mmCIF file of C-alpha atoms and ligand atoms in Angstrom:
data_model
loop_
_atom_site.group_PDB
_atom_site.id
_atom_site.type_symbol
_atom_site.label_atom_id
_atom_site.label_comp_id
_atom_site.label_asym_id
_atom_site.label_seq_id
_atom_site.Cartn_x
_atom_site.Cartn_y
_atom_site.Cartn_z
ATOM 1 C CA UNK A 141 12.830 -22.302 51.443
ATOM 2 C CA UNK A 142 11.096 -19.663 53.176
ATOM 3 C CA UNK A 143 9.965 -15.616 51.793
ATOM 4 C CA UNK A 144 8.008 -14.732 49.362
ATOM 5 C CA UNK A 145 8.507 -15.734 45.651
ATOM 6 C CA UNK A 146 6.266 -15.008 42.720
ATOM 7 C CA UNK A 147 4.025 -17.494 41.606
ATOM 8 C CA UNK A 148 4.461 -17.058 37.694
ATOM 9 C CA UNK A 149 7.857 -15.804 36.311
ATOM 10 C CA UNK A 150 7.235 -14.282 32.997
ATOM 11 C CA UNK A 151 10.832 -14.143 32.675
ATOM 12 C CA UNK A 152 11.584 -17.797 32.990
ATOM 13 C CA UNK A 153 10.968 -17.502 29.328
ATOM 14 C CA UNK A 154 12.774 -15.057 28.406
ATOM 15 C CA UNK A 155 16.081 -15.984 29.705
ATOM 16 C CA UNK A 156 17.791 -17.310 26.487
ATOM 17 C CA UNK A 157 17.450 -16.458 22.782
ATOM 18 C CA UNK A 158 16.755 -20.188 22.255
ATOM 19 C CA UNK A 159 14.316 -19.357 24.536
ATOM 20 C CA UNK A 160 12.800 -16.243 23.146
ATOM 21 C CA UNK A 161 12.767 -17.999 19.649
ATOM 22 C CA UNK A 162 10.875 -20.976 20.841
ATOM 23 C CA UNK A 163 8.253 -18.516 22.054
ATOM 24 C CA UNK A 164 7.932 -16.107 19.522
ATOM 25 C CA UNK A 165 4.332 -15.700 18.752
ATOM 26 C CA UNK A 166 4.584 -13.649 15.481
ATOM 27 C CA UNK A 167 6.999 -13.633 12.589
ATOM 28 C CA UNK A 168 7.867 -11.485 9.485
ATOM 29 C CA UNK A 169 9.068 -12.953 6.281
ATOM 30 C CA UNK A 170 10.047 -11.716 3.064
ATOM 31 C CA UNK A 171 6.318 -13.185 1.205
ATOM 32 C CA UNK A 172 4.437 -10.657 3.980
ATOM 33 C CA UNK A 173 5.834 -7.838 2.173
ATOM 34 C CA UNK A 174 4.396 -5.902 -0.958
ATOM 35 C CA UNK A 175 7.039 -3.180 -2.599
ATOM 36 C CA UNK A 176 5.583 -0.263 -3.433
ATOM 37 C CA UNK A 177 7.290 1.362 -6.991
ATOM 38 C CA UNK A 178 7.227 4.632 -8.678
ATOM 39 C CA UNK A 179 7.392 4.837 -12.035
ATOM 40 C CA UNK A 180 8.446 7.940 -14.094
ATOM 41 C CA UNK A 181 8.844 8.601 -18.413
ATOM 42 C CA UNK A 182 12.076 8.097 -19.866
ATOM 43 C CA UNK A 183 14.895 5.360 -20.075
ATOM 44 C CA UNK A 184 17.530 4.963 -17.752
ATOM 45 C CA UNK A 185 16.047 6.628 -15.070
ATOM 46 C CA UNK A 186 16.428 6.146 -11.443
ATOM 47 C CA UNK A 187 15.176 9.484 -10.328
ATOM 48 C CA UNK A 188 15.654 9.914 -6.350
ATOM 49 C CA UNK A 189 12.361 10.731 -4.141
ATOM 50 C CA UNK A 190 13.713 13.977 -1.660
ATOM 51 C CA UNK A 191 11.312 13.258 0.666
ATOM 52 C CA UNK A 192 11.342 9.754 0.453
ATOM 53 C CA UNK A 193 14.992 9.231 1.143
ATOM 54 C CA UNK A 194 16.040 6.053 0.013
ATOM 55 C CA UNK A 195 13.963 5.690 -2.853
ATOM 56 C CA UNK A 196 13.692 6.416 -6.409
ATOM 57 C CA UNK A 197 11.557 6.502 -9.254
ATOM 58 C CA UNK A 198 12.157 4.139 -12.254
ATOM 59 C CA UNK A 199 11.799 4.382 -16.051
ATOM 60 C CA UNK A 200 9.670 1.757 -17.519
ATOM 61 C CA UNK A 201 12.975 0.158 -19.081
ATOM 62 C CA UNK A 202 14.428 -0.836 -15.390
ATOM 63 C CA UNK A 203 11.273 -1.378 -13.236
ATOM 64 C CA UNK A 204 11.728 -5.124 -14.674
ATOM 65 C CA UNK A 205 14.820 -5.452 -13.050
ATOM 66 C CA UNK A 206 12.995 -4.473 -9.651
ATOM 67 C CA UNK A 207 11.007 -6.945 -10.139
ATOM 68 C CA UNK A 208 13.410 -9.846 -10.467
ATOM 69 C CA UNK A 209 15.286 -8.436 -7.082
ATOM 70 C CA UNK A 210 11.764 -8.860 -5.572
ATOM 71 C CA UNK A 211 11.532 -12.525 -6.813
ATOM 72 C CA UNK A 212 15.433 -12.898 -5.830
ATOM 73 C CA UNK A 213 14.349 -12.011 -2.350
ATOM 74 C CA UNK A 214 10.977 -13.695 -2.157
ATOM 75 C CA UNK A 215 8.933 -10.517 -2.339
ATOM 76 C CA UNK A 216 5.519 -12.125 -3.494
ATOM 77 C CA UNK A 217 4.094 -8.691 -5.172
ATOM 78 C CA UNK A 218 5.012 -4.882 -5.897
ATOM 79 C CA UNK A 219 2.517 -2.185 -6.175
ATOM 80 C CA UNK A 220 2.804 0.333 -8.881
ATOM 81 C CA UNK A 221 2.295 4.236 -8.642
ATOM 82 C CA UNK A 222 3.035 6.649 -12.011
ATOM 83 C CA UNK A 223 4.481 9.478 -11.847
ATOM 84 C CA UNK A 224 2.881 10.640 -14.932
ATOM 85 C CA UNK A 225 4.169 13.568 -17.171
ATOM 86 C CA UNK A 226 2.653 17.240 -16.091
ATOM 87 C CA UNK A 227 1.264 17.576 -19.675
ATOM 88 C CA UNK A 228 -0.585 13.969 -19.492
ATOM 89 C CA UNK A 229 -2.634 15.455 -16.674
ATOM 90 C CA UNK A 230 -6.197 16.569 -17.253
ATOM 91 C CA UNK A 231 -9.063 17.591 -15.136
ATOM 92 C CA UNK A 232 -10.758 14.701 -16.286
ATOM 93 C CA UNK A 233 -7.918 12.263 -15.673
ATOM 94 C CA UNK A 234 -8.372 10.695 -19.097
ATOM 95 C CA UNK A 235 -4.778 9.573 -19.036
ATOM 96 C CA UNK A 236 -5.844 6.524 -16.599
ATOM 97 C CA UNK A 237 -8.101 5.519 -19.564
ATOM 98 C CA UNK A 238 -4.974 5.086 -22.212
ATOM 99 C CA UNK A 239 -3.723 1.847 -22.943
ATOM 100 C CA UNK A 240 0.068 2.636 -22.626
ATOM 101 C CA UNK A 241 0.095 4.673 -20.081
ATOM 102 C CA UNK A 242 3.088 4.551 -17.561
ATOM 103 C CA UNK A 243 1.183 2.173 -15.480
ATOM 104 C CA UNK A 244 0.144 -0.534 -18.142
ATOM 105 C CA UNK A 245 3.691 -0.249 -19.725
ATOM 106 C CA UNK A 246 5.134 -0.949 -16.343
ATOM 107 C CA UNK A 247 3.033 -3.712 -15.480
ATOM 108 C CA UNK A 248 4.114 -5.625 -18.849
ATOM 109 C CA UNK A 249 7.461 -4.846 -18.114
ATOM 110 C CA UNK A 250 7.483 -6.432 -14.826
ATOM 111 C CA UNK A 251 5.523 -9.500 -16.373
ATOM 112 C CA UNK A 252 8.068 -9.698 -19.517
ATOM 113 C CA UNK A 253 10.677 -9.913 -16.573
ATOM 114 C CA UNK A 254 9.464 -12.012 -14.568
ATOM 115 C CA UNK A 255 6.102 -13.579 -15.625
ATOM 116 C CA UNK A 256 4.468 -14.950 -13.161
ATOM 117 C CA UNK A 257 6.736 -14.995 -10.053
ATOM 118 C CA UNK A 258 5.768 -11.750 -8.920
ATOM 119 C CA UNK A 259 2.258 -10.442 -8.790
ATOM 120 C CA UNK A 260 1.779 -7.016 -9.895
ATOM 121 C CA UNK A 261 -0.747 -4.878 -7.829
ATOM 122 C CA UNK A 262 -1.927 -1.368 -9.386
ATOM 123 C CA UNK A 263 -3.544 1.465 -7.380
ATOM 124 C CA UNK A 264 -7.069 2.587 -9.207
ATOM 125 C CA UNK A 265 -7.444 6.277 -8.170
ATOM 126 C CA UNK A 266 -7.279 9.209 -10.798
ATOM 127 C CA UNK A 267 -5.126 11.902 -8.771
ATOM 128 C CA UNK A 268 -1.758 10.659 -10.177
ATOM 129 C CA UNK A 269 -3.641 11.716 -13.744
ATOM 130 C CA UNK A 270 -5.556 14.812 -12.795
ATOM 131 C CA UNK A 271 -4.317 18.254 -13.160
ATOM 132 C CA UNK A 272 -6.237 19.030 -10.099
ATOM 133 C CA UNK A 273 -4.995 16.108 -7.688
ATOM 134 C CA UNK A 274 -7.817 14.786 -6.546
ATOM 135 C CA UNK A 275 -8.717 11.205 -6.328
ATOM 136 C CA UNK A 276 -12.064 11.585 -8.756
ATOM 137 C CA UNK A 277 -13.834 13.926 -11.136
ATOM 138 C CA UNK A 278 -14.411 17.344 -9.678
ATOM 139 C CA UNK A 279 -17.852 19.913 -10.276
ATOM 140 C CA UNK A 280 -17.381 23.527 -10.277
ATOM 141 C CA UNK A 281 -16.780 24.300 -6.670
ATOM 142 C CA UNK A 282 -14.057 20.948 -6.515
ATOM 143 C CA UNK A 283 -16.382 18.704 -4.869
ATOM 144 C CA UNK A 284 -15.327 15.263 -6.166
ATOM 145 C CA UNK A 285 -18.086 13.332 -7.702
ATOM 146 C CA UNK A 286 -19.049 10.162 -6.771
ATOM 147 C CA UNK A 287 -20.644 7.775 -9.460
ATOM 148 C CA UNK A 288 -19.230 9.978 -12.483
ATOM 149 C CA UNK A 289 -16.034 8.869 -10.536
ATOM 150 C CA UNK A 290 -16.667 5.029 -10.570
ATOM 151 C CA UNK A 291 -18.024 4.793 -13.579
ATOM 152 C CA UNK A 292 -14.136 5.965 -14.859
ATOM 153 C CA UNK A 293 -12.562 3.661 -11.938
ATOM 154 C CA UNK A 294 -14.166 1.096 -13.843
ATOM 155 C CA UNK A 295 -12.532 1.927 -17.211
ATOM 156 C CA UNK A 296 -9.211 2.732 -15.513
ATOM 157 C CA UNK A 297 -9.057 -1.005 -13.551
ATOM 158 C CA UNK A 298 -10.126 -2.643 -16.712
ATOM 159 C CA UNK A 299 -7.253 -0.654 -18.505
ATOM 160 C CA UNK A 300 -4.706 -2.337 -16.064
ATOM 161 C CA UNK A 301 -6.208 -5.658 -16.070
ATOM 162 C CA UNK A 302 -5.940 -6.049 -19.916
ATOM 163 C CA UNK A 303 -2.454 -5.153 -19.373
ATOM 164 C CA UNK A 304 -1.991 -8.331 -17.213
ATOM 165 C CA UNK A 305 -2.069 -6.505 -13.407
ATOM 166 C CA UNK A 306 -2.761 -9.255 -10.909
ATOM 167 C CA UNK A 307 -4.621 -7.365 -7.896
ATOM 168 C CA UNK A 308 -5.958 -3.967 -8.942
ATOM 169 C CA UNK A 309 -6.357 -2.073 -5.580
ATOM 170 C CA UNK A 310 -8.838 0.572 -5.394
ATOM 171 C CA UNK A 311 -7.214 3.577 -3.171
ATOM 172 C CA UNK A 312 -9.890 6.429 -4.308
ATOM 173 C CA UNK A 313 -12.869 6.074 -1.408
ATOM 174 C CA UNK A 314 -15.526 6.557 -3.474
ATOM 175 C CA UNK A 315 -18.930 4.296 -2.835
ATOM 176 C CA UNK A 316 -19.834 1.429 -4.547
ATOM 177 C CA UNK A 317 -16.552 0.922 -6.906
ATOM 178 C CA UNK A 318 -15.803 -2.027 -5.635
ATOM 179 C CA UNK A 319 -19.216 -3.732 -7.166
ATOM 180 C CA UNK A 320 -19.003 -1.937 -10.108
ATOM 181 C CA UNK A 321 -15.032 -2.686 -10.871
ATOM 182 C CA UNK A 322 -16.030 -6.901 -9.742
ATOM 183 C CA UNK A 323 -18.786 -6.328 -12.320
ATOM 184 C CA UNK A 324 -16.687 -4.809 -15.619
ATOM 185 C CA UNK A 325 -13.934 -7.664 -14.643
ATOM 186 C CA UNK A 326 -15.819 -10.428 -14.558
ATOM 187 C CA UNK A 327 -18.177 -9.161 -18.000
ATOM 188 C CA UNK A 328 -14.063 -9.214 -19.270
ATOM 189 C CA UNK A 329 -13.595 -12.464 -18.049
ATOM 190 C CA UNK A 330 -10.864 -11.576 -15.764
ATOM 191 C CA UNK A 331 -12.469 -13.843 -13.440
ATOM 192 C CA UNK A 332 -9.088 -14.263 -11.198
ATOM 193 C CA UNK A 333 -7.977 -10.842 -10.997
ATOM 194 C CA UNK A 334 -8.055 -9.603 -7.538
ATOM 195 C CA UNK A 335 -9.449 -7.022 -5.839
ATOM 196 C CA UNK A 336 -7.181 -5.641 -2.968
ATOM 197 C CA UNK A 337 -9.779 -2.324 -1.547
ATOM 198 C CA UNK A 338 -8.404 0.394 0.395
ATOM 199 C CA UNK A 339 -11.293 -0.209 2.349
ATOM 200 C CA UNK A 340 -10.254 1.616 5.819
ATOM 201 C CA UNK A 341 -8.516 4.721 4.329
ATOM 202 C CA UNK A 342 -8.109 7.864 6.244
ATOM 203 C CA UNK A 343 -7.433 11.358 5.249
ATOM 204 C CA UNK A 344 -3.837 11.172 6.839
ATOM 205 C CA UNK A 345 -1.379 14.009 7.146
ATOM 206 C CA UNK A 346 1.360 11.265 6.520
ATOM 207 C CA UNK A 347 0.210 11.006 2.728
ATOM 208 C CA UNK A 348 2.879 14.082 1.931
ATOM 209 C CA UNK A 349 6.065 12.295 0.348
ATOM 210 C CA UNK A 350 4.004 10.129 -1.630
ATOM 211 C CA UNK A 351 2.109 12.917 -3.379
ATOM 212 C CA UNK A 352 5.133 13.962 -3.661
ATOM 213 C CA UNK A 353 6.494 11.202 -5.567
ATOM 214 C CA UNK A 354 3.498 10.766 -7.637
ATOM 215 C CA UNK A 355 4.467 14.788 -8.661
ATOM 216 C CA UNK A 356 0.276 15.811 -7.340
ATOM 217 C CA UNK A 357 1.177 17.797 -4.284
ATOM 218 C CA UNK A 358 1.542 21.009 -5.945
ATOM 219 C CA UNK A 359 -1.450 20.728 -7.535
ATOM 220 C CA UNK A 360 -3.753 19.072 -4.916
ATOM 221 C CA UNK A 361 -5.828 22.174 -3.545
ATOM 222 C CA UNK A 362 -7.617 21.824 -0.066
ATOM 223 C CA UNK A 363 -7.670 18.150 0.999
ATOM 224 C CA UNK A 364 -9.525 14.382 0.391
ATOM 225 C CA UNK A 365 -11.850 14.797 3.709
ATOM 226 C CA UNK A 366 -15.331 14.291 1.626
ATOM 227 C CA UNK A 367 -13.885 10.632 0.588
ATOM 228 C CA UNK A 368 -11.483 9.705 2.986
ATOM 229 C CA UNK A 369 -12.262 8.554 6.804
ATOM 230 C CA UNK A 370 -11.888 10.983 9.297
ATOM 231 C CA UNK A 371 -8.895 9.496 11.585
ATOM 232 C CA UNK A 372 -11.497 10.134 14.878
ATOM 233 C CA UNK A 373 -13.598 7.022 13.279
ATOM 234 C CA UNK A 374 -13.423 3.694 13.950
ATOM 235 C CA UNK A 375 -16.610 1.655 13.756
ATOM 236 C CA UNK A 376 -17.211 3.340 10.546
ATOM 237 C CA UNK A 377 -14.282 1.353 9.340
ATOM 238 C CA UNK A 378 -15.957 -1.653 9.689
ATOM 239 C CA UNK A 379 -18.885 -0.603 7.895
ATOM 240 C CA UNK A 380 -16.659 0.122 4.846
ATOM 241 C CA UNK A 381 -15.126 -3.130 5.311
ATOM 242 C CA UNK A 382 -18.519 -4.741 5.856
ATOM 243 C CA UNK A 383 -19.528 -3.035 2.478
ATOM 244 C CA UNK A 384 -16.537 -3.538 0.182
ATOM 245 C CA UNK A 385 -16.645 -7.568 1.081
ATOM 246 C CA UNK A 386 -20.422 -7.940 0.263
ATOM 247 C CA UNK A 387 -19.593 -6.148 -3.301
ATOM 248 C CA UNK A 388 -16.138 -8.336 -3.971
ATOM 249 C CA UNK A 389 -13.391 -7.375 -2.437
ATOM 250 C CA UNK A 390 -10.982 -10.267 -1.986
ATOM 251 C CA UNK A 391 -9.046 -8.588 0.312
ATOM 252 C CA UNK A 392 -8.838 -5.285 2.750
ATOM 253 C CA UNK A 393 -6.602 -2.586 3.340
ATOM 254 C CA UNK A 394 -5.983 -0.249 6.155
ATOM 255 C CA UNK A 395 -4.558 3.125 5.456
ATOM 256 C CA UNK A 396 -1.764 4.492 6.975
ATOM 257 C CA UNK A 397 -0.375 1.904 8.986
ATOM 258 C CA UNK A 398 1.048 2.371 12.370
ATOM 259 C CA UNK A 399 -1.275 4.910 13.885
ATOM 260 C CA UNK A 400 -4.265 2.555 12.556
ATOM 261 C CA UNK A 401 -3.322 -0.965 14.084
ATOM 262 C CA UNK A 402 -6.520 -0.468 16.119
ATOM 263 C CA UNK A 403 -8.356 -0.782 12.661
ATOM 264 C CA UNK A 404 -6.430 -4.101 11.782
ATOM 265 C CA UNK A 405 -7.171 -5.453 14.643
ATOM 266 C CA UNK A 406 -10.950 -4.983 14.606
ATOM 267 C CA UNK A 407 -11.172 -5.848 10.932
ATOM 268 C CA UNK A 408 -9.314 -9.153 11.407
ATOM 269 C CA UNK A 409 -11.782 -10.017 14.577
ATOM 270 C CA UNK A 410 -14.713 -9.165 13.389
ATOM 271 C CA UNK A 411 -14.800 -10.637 9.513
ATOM 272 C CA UNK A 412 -11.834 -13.048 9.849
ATOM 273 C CA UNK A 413 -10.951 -12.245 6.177
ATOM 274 C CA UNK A 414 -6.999 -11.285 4.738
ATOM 275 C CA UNK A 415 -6.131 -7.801 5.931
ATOM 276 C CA UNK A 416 -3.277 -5.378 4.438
ATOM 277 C CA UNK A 417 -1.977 -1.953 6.067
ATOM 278 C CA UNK A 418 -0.309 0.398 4.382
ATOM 279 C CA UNK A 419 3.610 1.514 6.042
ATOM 280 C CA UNK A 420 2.519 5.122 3.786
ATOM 281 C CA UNK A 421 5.389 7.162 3.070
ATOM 282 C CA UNK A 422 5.017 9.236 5.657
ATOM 283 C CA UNK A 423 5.701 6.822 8.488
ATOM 284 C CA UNK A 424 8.794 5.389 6.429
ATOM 285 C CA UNK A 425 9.989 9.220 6.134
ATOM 286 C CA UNK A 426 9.940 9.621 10.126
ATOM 287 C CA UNK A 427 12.167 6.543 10.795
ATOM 288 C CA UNK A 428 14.506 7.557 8.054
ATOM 289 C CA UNK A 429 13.992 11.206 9.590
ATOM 290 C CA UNK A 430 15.015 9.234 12.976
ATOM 291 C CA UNK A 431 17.835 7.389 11.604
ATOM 292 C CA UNK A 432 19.068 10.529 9.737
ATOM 293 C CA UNK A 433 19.679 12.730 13.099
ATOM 294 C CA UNK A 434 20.876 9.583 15.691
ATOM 295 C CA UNK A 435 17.643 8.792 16.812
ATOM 296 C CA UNK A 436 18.007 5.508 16.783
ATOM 297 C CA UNK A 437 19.233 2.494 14.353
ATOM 298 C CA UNK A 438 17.065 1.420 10.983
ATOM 299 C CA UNK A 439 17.304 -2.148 11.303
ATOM 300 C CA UNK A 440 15.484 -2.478 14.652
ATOM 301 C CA UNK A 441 13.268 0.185 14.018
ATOM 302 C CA UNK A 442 12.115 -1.359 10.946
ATOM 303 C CA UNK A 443 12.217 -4.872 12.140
ATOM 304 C CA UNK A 444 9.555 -4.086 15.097
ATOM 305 C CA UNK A 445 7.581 -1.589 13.256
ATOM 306 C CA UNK A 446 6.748 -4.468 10.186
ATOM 307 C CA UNK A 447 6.614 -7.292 12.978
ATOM 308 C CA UNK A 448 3.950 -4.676 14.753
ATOM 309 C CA UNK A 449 1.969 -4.996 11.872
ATOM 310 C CA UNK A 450 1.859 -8.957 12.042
ATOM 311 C CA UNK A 451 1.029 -8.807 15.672
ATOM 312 C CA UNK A 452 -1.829 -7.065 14.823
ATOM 313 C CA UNK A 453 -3.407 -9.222 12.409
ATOM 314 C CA UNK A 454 -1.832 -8.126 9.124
ATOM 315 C CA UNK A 455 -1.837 -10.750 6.228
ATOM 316 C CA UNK A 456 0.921 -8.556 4.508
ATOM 317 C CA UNK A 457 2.308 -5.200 4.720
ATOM 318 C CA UNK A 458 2.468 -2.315 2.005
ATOM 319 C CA UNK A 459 6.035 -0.830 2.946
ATOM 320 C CA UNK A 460 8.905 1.400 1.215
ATOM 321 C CA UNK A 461 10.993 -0.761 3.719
ATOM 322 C CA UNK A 462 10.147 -4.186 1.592
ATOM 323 C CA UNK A 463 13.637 -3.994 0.459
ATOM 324 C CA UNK A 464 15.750 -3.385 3.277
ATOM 325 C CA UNK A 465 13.761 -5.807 5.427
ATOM 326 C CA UNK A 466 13.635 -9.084 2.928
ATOM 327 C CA UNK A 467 17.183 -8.387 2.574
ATOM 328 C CA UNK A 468 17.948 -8.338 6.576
ATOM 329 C CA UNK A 469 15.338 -11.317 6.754
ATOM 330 C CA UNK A 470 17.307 -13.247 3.935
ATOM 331 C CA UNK A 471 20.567 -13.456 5.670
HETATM 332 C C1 PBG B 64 -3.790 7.645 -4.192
HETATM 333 C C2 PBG B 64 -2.951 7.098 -3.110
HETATM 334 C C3 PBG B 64 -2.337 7.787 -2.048
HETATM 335 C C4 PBG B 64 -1.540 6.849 -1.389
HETATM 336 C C5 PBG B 64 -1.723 5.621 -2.029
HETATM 337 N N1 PBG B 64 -2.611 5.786 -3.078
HETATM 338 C C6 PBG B 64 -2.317 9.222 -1.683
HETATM 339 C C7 PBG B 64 -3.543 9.921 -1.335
HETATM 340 O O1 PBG B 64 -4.602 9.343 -1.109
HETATM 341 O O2 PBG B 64 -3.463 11.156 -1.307
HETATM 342 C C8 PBG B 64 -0.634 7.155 -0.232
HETATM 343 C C9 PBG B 64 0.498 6.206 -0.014
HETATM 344 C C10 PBG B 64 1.614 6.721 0.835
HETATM 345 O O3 PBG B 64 1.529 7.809 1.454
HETATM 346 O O4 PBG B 64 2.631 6.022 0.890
HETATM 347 N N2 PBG B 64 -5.122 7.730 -4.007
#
């Protein structure tokens, strides 16, 4: 045998799906996913999302039945969001504080349906609440304040804890909520609920059908950049990771998902500790966008944009896709 040959074929390897499947280096399963849900007031509701295509809001009265199809499909946990009524919302966001609130009713919904099979995670942020849709408590000129802010957070994840939420998941960026919100839970005694922190969250342009969803874009006026990260920073991530761990956190989130794997990445090298993205609605809009005009086809797009996320160091994944995917994953 004479000529030249190459020393290593990569593609040896590649040459069968036997093949391919005995080298597969990353995987997706159904108990990576977490479903995000939106609630709305009523019964019998399943209200459809316009620019979320694909999915709805529920009334308290069905959400339980989402949460057995999540068990059904091995879903481990859903995420809640209210879309609470216009005339519940307040500049002070008290509505976060009241004991049967859309959320709380939800969450003992879900656990009256399924108890403990599926873990119920609940966002602690005021803007679904406030009339002005911002995250926290605003001063005269709309700045949002910081500890006046917390020291509500604290009420509002105590509020879903006693009514039985599993991981409460502070989205609102403001500092030191995550010590404060450890502290009120464990002078509770809800020693084992979880904290989840947005830690890495950006002020993202792909926030738009959520807000949407959550009914607080036409009220949000100018934007979240004094809390959120600004999308050119990345080291600074890792100082708000650094932070929220040292005050509790159990676990980390980075938010959005996709454009952020750089984050998830970092995080998961430097602290070695269970990291979440957030798919946000924004990035499930563009492949349905995609889809919609021929683009290309939603079950590969979806299948390498979740696996993407495991590649990159993800424990789980936050996605509107949860659904579709278990069920493609499931057989
Ligand atoms: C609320 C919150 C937001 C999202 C999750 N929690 C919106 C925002 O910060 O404006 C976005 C999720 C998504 O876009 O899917 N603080």
């Amino acid at each position: 045998m004479t000529g030249t040959f190459p020393s290593t074929r990569l593609r040896r390897t590649r040459a069968s799906a036997w093949s391919r499947a005995l080298h597969r280096e990353n995987h997706l399963r159904p108990d990576d996913l977490i479903w995000p849900l939106f609630v709305t007031q009523g019964t019998q509701i399943e209200e459809p999302i316009a620019t979320l295509p694909g999915v709805s809001r529920w009334s308290v009265d069905l959400i339980g039945s989402r949460a057995k199809e999540a068990a059904s499909l091995g879903i481990p946990c859903v995420a809640l969001f209210p879309n609470t009524q216009p005339e519940r919302r307040s500049e002070d966001g008290a509505e976060a504080l009241n004991p049967d609130n859309l959320m709380c009713r939800a969450v003992r919904a879900i656990r009256d349906a399924v108890g403990d099979d599926v873990g119920v995670l609940t966002d602690v942020a005021l803007d679904p609440y406030t009339s002005h849709g911002q995250d926290g408590l605003v001063d005269a000129a709309g700045y949002v304040l910081n500890d006046a802010t917390v020291e509500v957070l604290v009420g509002q994840a105590l509020n879903q804890a006693s009514a039985g939420a599993d991981i409460i998941a502070p989205s609102d960026m403001m500092d030191g909520r995550i010590s404060a919100i450890r502290a009120g839970l464990e002078a509770e005694g809800y020693v084992n609920v979880q904290i989840m922190s947005y830690a890495a969250k950006y002020a993202s342009a792909f926030y738009g059908p959520f807000r949407d969803a959550v009914g607080s874009s036409g009220l949000l006026k100018g934007d979240k950049k004094t809390y959120q990260m600004d999308p050119a920073n990345a080291e600074e991530a890792l100082r708000e990771v650094a932070i929220d761990l040292a005050e509790g956190a159990d676990s980390v989130m980075v938010k959005p998902g996709l454009p952020y794997l750089d984050i998830v990445r970092a995080v998961k090298e430097r602290f070695e500790v269970p990291v979440f993205a957030y798919h946000v609605s924004g990035e499930y809009a563009m492949i349905e966008a995609a889809v919609a005009v021929g683009i290309g086809e939603r079950e590969p797009l979806v299948m390498e944009t979740l696996l993407a996320f495991k590649r990159a160091g993800c424990s789980g994944i936050l996605t509107y896709h949860a659904q579709f995917a278990a069920r493609l994953l499931n057989g």
